[in-house]
Coordinates of C-alpha atoms in Angstrom, one line a residue:
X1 CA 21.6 -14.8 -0.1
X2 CA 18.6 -13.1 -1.7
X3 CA 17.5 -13.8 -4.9
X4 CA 17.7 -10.0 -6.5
X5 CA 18.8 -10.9 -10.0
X6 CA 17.1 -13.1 -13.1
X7 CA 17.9 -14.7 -15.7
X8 CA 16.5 -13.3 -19.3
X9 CA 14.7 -15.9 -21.3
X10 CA 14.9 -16.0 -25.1
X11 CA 11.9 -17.5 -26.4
X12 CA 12.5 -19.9 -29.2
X13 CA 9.2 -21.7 -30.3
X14 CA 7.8 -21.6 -27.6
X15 CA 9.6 -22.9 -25.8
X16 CA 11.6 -20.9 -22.5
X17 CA 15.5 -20.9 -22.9
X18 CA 17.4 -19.4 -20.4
X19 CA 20.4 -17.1 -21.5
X20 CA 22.6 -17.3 -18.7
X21 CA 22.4 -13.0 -18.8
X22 CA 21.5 -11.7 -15.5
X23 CA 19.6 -8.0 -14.9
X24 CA 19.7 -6.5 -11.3
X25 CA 15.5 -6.5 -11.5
X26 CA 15.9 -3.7 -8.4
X27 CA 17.5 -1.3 -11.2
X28 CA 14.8 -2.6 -13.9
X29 CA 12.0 -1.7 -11.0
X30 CA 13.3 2.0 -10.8
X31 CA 14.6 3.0 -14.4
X32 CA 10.6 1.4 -15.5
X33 CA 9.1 3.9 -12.6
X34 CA 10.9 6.7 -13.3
X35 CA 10.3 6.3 -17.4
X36 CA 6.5 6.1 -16.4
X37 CA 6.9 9.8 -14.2
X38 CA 8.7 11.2 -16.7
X39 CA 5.8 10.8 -19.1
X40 CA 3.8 12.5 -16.9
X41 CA 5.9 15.8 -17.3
X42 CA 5.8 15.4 -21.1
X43 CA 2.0 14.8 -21.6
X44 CA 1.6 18.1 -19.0
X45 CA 3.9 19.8 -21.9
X46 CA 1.8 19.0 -24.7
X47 CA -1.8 18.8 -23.2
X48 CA -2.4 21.1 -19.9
X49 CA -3.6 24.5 -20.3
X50 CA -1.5 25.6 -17.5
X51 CA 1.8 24.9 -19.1
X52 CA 1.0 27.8 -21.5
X53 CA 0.4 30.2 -19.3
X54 CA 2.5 30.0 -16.2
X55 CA 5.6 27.9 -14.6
X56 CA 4.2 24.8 -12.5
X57 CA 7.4 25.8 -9.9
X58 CA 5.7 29.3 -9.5
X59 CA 4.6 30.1 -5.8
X60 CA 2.9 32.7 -6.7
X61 CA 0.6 31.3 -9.5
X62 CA 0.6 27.4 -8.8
X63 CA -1.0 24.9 -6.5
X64 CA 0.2 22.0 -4.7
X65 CA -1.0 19.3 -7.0
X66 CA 0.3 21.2 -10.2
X67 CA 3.7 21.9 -8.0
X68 CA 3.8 18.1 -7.3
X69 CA 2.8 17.0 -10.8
X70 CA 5.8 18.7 -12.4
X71 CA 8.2 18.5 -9.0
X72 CA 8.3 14.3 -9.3
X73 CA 9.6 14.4 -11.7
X74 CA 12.7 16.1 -11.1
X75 CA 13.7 11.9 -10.1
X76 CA 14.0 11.1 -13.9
X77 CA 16.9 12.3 -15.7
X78 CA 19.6 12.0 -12.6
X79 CA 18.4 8.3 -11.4
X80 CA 18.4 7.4 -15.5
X81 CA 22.1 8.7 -15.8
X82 CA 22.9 7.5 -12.3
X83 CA 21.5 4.1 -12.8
X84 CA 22.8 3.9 -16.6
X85 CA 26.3 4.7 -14.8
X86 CA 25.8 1.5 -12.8
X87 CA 24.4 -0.6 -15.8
X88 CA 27.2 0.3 -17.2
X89 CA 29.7 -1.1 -14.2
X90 CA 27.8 -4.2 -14.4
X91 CA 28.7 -4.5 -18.2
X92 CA 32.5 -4.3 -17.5
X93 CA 32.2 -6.5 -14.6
X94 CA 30.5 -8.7 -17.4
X95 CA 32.7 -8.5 -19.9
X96 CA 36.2 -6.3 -19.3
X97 CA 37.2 -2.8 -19.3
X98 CA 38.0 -3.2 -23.3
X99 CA 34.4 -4.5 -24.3
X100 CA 32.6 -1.7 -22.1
X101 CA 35.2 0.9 -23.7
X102 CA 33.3 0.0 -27.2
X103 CA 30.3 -0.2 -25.7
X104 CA 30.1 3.4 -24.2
X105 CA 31.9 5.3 -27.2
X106 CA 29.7 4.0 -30.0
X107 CA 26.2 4.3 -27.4
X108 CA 27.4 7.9 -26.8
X109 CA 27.9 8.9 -30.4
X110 CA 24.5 7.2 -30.9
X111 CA 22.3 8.8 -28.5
X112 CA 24.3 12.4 -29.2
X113 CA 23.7 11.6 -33.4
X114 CA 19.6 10.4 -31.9
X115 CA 19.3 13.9 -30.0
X116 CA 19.9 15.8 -33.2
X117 CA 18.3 14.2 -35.5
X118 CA 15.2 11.7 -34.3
X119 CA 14.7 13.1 -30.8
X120 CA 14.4 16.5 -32.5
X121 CA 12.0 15.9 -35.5
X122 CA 9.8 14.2 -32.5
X123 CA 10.2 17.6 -30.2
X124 CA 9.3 20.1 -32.9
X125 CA 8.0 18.2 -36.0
X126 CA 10.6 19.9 -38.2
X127 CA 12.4 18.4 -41.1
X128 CA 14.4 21.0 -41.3
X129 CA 15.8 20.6 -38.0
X130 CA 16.6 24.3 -37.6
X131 CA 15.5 24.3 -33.7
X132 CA 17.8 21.8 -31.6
X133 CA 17.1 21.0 -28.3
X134 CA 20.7 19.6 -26.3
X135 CA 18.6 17.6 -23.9
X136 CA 19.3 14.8 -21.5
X137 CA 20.1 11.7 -24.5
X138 CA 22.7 14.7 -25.6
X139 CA 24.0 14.6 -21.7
X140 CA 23.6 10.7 -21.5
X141 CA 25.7 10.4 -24.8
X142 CA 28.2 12.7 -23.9
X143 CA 28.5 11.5 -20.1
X144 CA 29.3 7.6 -22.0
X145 CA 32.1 8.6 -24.0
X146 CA 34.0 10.2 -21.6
X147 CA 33.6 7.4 -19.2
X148 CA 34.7 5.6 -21.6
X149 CA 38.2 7.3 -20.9
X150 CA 37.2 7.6 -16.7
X151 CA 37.0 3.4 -16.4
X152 CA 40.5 3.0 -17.6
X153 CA 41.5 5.3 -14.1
X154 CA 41.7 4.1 -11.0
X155 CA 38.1 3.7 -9.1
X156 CA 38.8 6.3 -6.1
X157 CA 40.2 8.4 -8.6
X158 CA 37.2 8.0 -10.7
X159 CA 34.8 9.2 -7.5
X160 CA 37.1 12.0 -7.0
X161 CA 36.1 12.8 -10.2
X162 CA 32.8 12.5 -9.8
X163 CA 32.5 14.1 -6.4
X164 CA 34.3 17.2 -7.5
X165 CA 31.5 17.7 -10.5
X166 CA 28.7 17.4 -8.6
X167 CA 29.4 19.2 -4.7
X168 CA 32.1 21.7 -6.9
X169 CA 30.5 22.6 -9.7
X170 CA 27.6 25.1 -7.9
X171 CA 31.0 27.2 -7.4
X172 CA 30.9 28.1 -11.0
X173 CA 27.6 29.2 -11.3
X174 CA 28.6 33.1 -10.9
X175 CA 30.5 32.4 -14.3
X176 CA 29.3 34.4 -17.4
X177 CA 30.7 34.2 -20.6
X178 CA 29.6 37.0 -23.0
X179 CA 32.3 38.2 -24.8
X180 CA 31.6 36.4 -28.2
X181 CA 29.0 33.8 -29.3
X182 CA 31.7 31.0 -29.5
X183 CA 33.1 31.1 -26.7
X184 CA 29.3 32.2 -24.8
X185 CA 27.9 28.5 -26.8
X186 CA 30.7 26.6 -25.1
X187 CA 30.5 27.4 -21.4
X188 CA 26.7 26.7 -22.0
X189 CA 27.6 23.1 -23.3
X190 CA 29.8 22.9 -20.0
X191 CA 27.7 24.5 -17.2
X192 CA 24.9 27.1 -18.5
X193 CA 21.3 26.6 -19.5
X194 CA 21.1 29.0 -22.8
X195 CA 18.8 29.8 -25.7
X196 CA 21.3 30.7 -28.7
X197 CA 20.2 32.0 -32.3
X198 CA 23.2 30.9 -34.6
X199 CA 22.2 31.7 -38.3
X200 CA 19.3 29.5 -38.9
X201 CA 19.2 27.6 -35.9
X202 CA 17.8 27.8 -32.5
X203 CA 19.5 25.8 -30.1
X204 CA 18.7 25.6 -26.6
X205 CA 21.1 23.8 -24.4
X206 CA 19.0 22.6 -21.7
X207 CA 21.3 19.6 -20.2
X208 CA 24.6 21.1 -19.7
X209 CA 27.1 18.5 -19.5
X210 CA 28.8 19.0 -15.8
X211 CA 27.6 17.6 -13.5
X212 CA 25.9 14.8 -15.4
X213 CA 29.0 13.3 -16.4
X214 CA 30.4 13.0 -12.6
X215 CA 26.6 11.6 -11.9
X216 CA 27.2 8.8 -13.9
X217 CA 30.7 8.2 -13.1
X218 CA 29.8 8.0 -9.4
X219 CA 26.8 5.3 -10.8
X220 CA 29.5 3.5 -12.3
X221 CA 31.4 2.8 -9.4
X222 CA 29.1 2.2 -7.4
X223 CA 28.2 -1.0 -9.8
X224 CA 30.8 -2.7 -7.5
X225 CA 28.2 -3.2 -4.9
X226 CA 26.3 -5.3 -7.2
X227 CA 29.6 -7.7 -7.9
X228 CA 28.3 -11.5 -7.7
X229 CA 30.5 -12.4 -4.4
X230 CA 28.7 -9.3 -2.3
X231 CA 26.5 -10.0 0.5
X232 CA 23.1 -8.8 0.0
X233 CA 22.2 -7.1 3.4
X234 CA 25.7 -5.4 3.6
X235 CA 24.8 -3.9 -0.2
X236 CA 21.3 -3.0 1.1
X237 CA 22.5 -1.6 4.3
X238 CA 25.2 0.3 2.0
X239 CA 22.7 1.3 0.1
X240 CA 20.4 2.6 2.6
X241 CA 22.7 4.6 4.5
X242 CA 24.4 6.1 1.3
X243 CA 20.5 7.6 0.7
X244 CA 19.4 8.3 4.1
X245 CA 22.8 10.5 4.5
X246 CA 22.1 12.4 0.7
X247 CA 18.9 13.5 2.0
X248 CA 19.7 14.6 5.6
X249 CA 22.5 16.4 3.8
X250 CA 20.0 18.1 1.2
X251 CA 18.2 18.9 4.5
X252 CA 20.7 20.6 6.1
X253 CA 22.3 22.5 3.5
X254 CA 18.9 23.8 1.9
X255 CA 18.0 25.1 5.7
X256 CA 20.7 27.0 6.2
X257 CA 20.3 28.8 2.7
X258 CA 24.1 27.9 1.9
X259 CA 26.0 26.2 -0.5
X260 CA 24.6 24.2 -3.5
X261 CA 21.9 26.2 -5.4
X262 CA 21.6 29.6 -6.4
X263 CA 18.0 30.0 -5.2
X264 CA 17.1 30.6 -1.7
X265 CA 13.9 29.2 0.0
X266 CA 11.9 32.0 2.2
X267 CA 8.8 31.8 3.9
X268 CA 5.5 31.8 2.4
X269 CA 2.1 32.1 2.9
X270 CA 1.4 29.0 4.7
X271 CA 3.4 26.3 5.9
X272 CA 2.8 24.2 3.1
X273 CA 3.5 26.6 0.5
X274 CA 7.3 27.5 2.7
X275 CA 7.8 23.7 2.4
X276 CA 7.2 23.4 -1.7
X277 CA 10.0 26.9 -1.5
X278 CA 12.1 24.6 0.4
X279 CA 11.6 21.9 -2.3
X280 CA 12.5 24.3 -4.6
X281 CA 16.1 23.8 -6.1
X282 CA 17.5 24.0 -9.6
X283 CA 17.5 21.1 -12.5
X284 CA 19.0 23.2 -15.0
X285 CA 22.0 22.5 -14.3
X286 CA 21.1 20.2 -11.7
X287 CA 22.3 21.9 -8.6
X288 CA 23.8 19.7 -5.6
X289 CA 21.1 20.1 -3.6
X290 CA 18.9 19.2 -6.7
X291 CA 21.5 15.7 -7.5
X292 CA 21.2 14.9 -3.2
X293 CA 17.4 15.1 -2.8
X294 CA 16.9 12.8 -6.3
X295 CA 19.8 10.3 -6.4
X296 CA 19.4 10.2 -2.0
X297 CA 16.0 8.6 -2.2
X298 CA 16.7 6.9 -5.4
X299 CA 19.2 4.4 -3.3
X300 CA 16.8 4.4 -0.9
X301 CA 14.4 2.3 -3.2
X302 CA 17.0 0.6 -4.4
X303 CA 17.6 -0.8 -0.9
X304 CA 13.9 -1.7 -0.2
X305 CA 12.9 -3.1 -3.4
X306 CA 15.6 -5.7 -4.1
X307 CA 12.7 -8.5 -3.7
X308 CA 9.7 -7.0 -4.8
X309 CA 8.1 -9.2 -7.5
X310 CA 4.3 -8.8 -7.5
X311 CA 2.1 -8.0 -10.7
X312 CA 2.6 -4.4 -10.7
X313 CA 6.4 -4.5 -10.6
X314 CA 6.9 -7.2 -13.1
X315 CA 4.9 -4.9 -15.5
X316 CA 7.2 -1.8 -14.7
X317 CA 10.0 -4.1 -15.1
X318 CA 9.4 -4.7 -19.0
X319 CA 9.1 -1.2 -19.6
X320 CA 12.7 -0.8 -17.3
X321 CA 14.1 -3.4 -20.0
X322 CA 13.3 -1.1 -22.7
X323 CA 14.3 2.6 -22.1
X324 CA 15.2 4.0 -25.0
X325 CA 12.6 2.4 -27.1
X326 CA 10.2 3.8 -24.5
X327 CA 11.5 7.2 -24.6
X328 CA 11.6 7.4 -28.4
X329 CA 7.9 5.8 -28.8
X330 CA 6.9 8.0 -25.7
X331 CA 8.1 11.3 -27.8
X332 CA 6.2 10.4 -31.3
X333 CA 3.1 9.3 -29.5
X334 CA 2.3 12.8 -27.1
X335 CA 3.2 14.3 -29.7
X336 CA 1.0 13.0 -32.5
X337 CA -1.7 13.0 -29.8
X338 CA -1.6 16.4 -29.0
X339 CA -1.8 17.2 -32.6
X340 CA -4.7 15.4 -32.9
X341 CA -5.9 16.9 -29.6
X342 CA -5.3 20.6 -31.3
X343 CA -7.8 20.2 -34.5
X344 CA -9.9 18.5 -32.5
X345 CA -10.4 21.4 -30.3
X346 CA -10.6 23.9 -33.5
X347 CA -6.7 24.7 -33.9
X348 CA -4.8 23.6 -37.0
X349 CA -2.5 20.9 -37.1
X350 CA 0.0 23.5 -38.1
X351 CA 0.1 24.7 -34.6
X352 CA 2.0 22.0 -33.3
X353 CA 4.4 21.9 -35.4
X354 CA 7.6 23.8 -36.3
X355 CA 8.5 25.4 -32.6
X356 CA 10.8 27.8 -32.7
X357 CA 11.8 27.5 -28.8
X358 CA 9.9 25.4 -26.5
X359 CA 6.2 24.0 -27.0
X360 CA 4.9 26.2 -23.9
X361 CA 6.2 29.7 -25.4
X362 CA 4.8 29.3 -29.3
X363 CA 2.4 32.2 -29.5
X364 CA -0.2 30.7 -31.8
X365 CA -0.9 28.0 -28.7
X366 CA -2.1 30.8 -26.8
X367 CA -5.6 29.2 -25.6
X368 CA -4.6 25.5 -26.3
X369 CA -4.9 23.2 -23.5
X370 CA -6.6 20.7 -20.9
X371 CA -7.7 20.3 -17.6
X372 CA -5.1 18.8 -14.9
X373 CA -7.6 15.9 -14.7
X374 CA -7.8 15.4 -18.6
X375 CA -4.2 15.5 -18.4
X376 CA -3.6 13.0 -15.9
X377 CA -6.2 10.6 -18.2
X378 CA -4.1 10.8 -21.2
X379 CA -0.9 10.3 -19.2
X380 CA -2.7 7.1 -17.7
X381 CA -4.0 6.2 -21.2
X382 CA -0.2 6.4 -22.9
X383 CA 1.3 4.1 -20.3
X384 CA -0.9 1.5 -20.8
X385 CA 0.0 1.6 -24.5
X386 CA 3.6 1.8 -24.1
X387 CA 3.8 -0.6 -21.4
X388 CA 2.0 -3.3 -24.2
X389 CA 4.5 -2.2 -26.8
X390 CA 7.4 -2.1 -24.4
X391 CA 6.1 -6.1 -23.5
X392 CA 6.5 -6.7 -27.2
X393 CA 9.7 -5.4 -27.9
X394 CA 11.4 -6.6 -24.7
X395 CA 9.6 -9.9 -26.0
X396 CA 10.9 -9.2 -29.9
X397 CA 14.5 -8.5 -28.5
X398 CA 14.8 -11.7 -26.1
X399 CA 14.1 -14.0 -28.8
X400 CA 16.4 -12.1 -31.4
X401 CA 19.4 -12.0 -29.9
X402 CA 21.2 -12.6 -33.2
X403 CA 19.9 -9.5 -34.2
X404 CA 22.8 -6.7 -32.9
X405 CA 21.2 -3.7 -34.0
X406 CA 18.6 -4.6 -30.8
X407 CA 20.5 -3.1 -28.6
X408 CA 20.9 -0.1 -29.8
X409 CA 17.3 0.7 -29.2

């Protein structure tokens, strides 16, 4: 059997006391590597020149590293709501259907309550909150509570479920809803990405909710391959096969320009450039062919890494441990840095604050901006901090067990 779990140590002066809590370190590995890309994307936000004037996914306009630079990470949000869909099996394997029932309705209304209110200020740097951005902890928290009602079905009814959201729901994308604001505002929440001006408020509702919650109800059953008694080279083989047949899937369905995204690839002017049109598929909402060539290779890794426990890995582990205190600390600290960044360069601070949409469409950051290169240093730079603070906290947390309120962070 092959050794893909560990206990957690709680450190109690200083001395090592093993808790007798077991993490699947394979699922720490890729939630830690895909919080790192996902930096990446928001530093490029906040700090490259480019983002200001043009759409990195532009064939027209881009290049191949700037296409790559934003196109990785197209792996974060659906492995994080994949793999928090399998945490959470592993929770009710853990601890029964009535404990995880708790545990994903008061974690939903918590990330939805952290989305509007901390998540926010640290998008815009608003205290009035009047521009709201219904992003992927709003999906996350939504996709919880109504798993919350999915675990109490019965699992193939569950996959159902979740099968029919994410290979059914690109039928729906011919749907418009126009005739009145309400009712416009709620099939956006559903299945639309929409900018809406209600009163005071913007809101832009950039994660609509299906298919993410069938993405993590199809994570959560798929916990079951992580169940103590399973043998470990049928769950790798499982999971090798499971990604190996997502991707040649992707591969045919995106060739024959059918079903499962909206946009078509066409040929360009060189074969490269055909291939990054062929790449090309949507995230908002995440089309099928978008969920297949993510989640596909996702399992794949999943499969492979199972035993990899080297220096590099153990570090990307701690930050894995730690996701939502990364995400928050990784918000508040591009974005003080790029306010810094902006008087430095001349600007005033007031310039990065107070968006009324999105940081790459204020006016008054016309001319703000960094190289690729520079932007790649600071991305570099921000890890290493958050990896040290993520080695505290995960540290902090161990050791303070007693402490509830950890968890939630």
């Amino acid at each position: 059997m092959q050794n893909v779990t560990t206990s957690t140590p709680i450190f109690i002066k200083g001395k090592i006391k093993p808790t007798g809590v077991y993490r699947i370190e394979s699922i720490d590995l890729l939630r830690g590597l895909i919080m790192i890309v996902m930096a990446l994307d928001h530093v490029r936000d906040y700090f490259h020149a480019g983002a200001f004037t043009g759409d990195p996914l532009d064939l027209k306009t881009t290049t191949p590293v700037l296409y790559f630079t934003r196109w990785i990470t197209h792996y974060c949000a659906p492995l994080f709501m994949f793999l928090s869909g399998i945490s959470a099996g592993l929770v009710g394997q853990r601890k029964g259907k009535a404990y995880l029932t708790r545990f994903l309705l008061t974690r939903g209304i918590w990330l939805i309550f952290l989305e509007l209110t901390v998540v926010c200020f640290a998008w815009f740097f608003n205290p009035s909150f009047t521009t709201q951005l219904l992003g992927v902890i709003w999906a996350l928290g939504f996709s919880m509570i109504f798993l919350a009602a999915f675990i109490h079905l019965p699992k193939a009814l569950i996959v159902t479920i979740g099968l029919l959201m994410v290979f059914g729901h690109n039928l729906l994308d011919g749907v418009q809803v126009n005739n009145n604001i309400a009712a416009s505002f709620g099939w956006s929440v559903l299945h639309q990405f929409n900018f809406f001006e209600l009163g005071p408020f913007n809101i832009l509702v950039a994660y609509p909710l299906i298919p993410w919650i069938g993405v993590m109800a199809l994570g959560y059953c798929l916990g079951d391959v992580y169940k103590k008694e399973t043998d470990a080279q049928k769950r790798k083989r499982f999971l090798l096969t499971l990604g190996i047949v997502s991707v040649v899937l992707f591969t045919l369905l995106r060739y024959i320009n059918g079903y499962g995204d909206h946009s078509k690839w066409t040929e360009q002017r060189s074969g490269l450039y055909t291939f990054l049109s062929f790449l090309e598929v949507s995230k908002y909402p995440p089309s099928l062919l978008y969920l297949l060539i993510t989640i596909g290779p996702g399992l794949v890794f999943l499969a492979l890494t199972e035993n990899w426990n080297n220096g590099i890995s153990r570090r990307i582990k701690t930050i894995g441990r730690v996701p939502m205190f990364y995400y928050l600390m990784h918000l508040y600290l591009i974005h003080v840095g790029a306010l810094t960044a902006a008087v430095m360069s001349g600007r005033s601070w007031t310039d990065m604050v107070n968006f009324s949409t999105w940081i790459s469409l204020e006016p008054k950051l016309a001319g703000y901006g960094f190289s690729l290169g520079f932007t790649y240093v600071v991305w570099a730079a921000l890890v290493l901090v958050l990896y040290l603070l993520c080695k505290w906290y995960d540290g902090y947390k161990s050791s303070h067990r007693e402490k509830w309120w950890l968890s939630y962070l």
